[in-house]
PDB file of N, CA and C in Angstrom:
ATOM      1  N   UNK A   1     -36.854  35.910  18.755  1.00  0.00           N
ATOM      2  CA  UNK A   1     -36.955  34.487  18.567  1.00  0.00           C
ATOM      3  C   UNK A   1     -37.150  34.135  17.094  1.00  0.00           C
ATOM      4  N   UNK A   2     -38.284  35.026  16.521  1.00  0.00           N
ATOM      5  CA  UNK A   2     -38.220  34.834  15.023  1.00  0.00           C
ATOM      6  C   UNK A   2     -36.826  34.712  14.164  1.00  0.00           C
ATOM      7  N   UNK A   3     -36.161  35.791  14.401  1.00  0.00           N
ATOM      8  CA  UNK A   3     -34.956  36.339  13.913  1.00  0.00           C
ATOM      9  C   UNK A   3     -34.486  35.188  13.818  1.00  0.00           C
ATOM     10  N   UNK A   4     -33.865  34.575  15.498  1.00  0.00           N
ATOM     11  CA  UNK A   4     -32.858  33.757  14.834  1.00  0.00           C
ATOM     12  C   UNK A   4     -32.890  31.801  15.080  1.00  0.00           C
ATOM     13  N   UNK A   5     -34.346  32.133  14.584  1.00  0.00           N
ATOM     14  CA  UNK A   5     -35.225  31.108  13.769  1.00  0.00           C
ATOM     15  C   UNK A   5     -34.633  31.059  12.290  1.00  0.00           C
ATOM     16  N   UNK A   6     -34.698  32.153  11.377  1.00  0.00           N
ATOM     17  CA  UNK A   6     -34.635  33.017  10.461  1.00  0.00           C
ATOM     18  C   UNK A   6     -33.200  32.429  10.146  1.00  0.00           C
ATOM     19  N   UNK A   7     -32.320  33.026  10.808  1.00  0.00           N
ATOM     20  CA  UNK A   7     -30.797  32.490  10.611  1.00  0.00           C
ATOM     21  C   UNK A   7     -30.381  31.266  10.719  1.00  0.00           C
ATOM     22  N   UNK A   8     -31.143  30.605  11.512  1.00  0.00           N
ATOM     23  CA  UNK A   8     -31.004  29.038  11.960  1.00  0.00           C
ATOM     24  C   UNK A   8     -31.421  28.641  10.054  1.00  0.00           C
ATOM     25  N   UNK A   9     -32.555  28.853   9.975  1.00  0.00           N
ATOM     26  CA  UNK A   9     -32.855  27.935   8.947  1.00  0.00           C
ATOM     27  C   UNK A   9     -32.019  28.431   7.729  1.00  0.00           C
ATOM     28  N   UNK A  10     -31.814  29.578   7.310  1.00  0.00           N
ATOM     29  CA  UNK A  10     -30.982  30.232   6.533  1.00  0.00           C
ATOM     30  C   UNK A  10     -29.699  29.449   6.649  1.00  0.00           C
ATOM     31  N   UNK A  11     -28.883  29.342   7.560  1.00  0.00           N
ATOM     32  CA  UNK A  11     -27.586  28.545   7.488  1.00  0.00           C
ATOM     33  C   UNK A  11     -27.819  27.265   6.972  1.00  0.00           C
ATOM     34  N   UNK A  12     -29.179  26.586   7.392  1.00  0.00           N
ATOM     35  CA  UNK A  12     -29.571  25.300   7.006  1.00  0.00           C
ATOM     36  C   UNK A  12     -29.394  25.122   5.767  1.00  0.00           C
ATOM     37  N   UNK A  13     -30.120  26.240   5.176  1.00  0.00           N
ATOM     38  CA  UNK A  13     -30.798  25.800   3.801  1.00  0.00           C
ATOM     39  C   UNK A  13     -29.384  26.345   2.523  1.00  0.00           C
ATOM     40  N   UNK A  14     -28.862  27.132   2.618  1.00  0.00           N
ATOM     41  CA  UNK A  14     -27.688  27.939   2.135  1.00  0.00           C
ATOM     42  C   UNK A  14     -27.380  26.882   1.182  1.00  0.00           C
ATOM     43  N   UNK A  15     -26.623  25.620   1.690  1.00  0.00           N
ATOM     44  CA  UNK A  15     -25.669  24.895   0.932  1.00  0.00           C
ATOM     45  C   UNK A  15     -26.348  23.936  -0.225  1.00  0.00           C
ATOM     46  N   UNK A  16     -27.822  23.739   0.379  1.00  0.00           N
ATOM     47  CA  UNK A  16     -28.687  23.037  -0.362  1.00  0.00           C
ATOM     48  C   UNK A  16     -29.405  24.038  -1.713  1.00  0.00           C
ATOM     49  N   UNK A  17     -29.261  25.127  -1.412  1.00  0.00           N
ATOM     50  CA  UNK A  17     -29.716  26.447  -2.280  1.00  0.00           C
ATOM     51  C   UNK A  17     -29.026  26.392  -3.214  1.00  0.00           C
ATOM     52  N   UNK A  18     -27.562  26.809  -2.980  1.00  0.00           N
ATOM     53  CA  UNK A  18     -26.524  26.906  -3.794  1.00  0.00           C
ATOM     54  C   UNK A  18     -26.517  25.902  -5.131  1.00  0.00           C
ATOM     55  N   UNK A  19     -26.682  24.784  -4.468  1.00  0.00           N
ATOM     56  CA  UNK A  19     -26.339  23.713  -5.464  1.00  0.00           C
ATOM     57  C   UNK A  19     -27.717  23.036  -5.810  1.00  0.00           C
ATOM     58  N   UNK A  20     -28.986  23.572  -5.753  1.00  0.00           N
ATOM     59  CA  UNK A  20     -30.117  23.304  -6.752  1.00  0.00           C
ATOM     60  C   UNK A  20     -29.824  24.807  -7.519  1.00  0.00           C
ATOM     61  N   UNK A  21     -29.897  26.083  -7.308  1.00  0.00           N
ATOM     62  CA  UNK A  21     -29.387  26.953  -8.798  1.00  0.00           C
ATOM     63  C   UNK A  21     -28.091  26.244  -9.500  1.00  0.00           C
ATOM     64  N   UNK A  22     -27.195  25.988  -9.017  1.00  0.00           N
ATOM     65  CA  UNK A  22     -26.204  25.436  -9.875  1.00  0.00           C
ATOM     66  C   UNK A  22     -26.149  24.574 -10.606  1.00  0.00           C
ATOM     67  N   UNK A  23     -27.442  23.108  -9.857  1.00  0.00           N
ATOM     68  CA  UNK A  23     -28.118  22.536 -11.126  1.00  0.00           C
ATOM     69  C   UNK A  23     -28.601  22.680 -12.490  1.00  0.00           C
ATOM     70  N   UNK A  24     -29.085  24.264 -12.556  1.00  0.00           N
ATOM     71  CA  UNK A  24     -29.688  24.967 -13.405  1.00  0.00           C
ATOM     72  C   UNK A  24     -28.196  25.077 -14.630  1.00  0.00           C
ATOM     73  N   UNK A  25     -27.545  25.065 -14.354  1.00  0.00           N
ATOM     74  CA  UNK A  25     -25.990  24.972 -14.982  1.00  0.00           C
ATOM     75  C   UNK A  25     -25.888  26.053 -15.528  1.00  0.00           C
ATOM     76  N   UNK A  26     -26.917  27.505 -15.018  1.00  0.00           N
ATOM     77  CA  UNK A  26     -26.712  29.181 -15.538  1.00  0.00           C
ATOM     78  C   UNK A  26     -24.938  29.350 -15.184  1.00  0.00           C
ATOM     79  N   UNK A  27     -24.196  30.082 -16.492  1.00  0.00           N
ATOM     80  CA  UNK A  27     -22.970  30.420 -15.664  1.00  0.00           C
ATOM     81  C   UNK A  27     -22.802  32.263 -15.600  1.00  0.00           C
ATOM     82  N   UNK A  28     -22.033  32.685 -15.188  1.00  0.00           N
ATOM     83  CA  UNK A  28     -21.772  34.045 -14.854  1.00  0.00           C
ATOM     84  C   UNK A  28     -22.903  34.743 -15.552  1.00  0.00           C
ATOM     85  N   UNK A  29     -22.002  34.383 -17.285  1.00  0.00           N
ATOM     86  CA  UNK A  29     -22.324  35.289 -18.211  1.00  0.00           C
ATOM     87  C   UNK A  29     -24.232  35.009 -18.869  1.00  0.00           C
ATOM     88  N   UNK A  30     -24.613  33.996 -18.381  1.00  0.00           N
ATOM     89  CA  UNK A  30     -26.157  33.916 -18.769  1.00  0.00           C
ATOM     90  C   UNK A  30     -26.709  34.856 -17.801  1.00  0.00           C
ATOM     91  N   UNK A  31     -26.157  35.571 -16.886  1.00  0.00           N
ATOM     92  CA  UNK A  31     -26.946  35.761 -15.569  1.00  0.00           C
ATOM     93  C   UNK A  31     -26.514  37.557 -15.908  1.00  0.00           C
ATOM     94  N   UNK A  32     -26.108  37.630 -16.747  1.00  0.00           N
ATOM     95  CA  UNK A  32     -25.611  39.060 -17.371  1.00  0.00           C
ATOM     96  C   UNK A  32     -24.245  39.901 -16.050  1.00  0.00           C
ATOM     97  N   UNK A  33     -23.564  38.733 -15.678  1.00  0.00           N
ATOM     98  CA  UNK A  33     -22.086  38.631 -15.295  1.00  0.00           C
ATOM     99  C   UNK A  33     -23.399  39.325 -13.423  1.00  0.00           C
ATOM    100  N   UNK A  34     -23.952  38.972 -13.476  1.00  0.00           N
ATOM    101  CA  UNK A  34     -24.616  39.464 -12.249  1.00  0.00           C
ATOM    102  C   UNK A  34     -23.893  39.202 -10.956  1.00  0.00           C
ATOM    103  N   UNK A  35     -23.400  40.700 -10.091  1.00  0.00           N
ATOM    104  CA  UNK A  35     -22.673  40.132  -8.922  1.00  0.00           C
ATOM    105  C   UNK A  35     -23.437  39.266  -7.364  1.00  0.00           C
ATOM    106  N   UNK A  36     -24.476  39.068  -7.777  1.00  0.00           N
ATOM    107  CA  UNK A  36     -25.219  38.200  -6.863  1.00  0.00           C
ATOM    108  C   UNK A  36     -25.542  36.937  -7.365  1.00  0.00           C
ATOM    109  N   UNK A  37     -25.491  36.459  -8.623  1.00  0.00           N
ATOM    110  CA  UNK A  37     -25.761  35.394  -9.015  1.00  0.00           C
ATOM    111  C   UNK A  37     -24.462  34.564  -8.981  1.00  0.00           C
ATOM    112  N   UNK A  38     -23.239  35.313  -8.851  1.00  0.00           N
ATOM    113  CA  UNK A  38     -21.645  34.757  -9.119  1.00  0.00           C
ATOM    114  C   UNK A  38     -21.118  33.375  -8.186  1.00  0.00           C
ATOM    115  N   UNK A  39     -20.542  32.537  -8.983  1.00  0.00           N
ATOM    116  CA  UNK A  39     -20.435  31.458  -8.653  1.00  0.00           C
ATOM    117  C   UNK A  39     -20.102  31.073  -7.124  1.00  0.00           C
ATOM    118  N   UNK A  40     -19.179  32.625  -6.599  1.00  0.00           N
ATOM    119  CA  UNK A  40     -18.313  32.455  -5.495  1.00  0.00           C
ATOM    120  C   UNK A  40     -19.417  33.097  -4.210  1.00  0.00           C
ATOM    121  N   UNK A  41     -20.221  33.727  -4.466  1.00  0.00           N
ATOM    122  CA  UNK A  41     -20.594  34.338  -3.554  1.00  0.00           C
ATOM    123  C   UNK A  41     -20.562  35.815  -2.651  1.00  0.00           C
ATOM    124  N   UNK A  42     -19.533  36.377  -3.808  1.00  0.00           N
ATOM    125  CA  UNK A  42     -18.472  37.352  -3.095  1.00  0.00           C
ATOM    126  C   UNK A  42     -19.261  38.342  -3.830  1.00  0.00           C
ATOM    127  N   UNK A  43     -20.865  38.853  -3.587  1.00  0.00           N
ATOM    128  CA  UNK A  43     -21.403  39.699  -3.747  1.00  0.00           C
ATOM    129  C   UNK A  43     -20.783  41.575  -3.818  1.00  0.00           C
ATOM    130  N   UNK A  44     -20.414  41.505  -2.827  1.00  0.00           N
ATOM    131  CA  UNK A  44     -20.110  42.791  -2.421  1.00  0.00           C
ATOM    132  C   UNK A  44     -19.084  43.281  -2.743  1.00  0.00           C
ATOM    133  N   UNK A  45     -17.715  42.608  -3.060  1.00  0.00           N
ATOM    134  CA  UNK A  45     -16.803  42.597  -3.364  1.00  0.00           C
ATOM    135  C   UNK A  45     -16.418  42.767  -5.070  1.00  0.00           C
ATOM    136  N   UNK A  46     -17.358  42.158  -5.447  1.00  0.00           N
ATOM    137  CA  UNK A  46     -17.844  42.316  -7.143  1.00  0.00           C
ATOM    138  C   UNK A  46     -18.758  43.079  -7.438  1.00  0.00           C
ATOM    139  N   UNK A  47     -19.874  43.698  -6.218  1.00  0.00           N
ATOM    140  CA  UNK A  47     -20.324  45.532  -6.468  1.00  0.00           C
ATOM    141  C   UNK A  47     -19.714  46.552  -6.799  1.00  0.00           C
ATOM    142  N   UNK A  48     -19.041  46.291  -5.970  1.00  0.00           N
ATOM    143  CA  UNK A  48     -17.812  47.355  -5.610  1.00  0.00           C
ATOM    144  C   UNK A  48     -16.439  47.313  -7.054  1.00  0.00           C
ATOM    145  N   UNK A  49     -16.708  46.294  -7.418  1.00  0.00           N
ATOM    146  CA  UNK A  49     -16.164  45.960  -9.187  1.00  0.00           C
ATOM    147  C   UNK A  49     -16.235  46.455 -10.032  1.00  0.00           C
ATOM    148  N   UNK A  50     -17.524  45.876 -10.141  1.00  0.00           N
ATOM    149  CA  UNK A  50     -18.592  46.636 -11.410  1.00  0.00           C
ATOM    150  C   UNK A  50     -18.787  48.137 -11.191  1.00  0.00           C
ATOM    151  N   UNK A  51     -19.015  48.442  -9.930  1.00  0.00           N
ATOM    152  CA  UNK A  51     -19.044  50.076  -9.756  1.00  0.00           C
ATOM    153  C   UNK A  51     -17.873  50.873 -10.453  1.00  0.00           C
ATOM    154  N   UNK A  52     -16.854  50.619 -10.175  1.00  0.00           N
ATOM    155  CA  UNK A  52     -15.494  51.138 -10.502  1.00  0.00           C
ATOM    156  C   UNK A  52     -15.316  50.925 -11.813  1.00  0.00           C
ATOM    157  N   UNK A  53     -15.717  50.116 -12.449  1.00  0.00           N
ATOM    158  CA  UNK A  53     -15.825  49.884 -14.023  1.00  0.00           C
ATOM    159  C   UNK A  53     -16.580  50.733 -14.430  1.00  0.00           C
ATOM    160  N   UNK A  54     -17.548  51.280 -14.304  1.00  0.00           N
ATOM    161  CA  UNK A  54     -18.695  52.314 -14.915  1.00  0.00           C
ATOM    162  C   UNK A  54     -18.010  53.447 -14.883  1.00  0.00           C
ATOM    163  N   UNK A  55     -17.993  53.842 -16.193  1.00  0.00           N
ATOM    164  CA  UNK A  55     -17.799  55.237 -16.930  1.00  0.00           C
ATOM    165  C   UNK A  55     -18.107  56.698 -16.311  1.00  0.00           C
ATOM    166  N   UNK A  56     -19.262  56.527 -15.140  1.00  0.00           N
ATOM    167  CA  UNK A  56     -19.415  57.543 -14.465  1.00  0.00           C
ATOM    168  C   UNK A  56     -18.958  57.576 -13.427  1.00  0.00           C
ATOM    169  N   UNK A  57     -18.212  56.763 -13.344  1.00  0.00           N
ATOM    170  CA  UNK A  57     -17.374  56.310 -11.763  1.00  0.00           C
ATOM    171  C   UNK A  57     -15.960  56.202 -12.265  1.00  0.00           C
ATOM    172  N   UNK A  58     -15.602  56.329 -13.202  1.00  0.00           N
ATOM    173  CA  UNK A  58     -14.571  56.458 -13.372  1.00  0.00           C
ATOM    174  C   UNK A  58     -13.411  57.664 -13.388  1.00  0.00           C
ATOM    175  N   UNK A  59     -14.266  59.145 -13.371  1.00  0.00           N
ATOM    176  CA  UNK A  59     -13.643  60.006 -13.793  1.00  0.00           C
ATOM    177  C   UNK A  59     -14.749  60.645 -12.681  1.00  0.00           C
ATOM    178  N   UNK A  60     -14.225  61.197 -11.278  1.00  0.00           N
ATOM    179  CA  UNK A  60     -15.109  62.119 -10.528  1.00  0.00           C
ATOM    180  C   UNK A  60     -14.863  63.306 -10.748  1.00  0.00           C
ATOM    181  N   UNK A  61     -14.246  63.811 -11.952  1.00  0.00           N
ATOM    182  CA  UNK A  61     -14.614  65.294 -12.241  1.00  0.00           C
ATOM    183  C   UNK A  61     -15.681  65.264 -13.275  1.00  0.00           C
ATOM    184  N   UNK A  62     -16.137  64.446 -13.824  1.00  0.00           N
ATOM    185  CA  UNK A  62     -17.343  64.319 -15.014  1.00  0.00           C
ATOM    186  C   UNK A  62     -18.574  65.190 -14.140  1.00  0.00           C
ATOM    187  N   UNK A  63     -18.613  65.705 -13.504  1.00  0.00           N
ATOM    188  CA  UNK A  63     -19.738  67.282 -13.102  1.00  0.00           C
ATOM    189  C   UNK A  63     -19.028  67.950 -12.219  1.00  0.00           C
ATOM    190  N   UNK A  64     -20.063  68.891 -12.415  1.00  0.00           N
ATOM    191  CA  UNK A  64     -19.291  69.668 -11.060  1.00  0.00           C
ATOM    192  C   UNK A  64     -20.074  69.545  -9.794  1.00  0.00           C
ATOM    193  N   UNK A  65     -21.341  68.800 -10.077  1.00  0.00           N
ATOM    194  CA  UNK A  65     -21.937  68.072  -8.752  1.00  0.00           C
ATOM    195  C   UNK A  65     -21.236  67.694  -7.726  1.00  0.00           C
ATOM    196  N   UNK A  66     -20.536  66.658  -8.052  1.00  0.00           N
ATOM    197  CA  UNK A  66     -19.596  65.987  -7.724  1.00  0.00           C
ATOM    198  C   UNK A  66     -18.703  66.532  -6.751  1.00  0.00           C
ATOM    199  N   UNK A  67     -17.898  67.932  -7.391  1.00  0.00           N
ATOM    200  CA  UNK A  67     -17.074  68.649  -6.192  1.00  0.00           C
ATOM    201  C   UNK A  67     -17.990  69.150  -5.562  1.00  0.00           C
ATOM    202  N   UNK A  68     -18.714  70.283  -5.962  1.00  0.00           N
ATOM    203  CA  UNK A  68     -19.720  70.304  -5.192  1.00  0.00           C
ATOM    204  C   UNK A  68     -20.417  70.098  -3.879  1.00  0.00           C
ATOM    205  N   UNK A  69     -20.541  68.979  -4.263  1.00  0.00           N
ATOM    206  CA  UNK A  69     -21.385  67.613  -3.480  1.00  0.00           C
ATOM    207  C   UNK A  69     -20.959  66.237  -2.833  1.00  0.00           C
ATOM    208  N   UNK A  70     -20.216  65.845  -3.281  1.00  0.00           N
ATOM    209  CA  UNK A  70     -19.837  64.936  -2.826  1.00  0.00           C
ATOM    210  C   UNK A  70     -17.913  64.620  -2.566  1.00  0.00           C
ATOM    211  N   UNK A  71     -17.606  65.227  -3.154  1.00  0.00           N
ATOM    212  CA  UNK A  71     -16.245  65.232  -3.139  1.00  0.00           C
ATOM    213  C   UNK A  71     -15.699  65.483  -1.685  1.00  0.00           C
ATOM    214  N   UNK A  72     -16.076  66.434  -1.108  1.00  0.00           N
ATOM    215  CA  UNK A  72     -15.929  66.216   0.788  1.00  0.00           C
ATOM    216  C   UNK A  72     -16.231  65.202   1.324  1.00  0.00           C
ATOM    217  N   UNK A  73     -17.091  64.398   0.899  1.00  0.00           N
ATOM    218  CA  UNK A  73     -17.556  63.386   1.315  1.00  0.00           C
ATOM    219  C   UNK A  73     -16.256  62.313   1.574  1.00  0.00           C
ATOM    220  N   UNK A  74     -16.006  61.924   0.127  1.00  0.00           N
ATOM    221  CA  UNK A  74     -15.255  60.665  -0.208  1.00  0.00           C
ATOM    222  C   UNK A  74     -14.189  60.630   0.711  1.00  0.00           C
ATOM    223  N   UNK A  75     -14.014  59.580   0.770  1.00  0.00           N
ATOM    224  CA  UNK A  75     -12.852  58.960   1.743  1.00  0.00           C
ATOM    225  C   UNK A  75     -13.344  59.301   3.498  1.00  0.00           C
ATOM    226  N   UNK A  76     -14.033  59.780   4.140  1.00  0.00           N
ATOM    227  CA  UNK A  76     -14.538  60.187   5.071  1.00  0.00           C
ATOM    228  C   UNK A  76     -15.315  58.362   5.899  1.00  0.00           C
ATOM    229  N   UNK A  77     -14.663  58.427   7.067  1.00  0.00           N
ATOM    230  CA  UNK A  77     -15.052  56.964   7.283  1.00  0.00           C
ATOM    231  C   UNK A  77     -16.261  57.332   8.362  1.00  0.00           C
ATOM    232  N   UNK A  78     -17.107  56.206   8.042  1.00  0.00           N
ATOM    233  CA  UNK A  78     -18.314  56.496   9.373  1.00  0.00           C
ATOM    234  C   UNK A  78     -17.917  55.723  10.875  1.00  0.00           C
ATOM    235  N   UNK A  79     -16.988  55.114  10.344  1.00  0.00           N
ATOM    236  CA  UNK A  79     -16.742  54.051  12.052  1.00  0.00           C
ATOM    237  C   UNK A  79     -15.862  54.570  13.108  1.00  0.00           C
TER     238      UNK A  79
END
């Protein structure tokens, strides 16, 4: 019942949220291009961005951890 109390008011409050930070008139780049602060919302989608941009994510032979360790891993789906 709490829960989706929780979501009830969450959907409520969302649109009214949005647009008192946006009052604040912070844009991307004050927020240090932060993918949760981003104008659109598309959190996860701009993790997954920024991840792939990083230098240690760019090149998975940079250790040998990596084969190692994780390289069986990748691409391996859990669903």
């Amino acid at each position: 019942a709490i829960e989706a109390k929780v979501d009830e008011l969450s959907a409520r409050l969302t649109p009214q949220a949005i647009a008192l930070v946006d009052g604040w008139g912070f844009d991307d780049a004050h927020l240090g291009y932060s993918a949760i602060g981003s104008y659109d919302g598309d959190v996860y989608r701009r993790l997954f961005e920024y991840a792939q941009q990083e230098p240690l994510n760019s090149d998975p032979s940079i250790t040998p951890e990596y084969k190692q360790h994780l390289a069986k891993l990748v691409g391996r789906s859990r669903l």
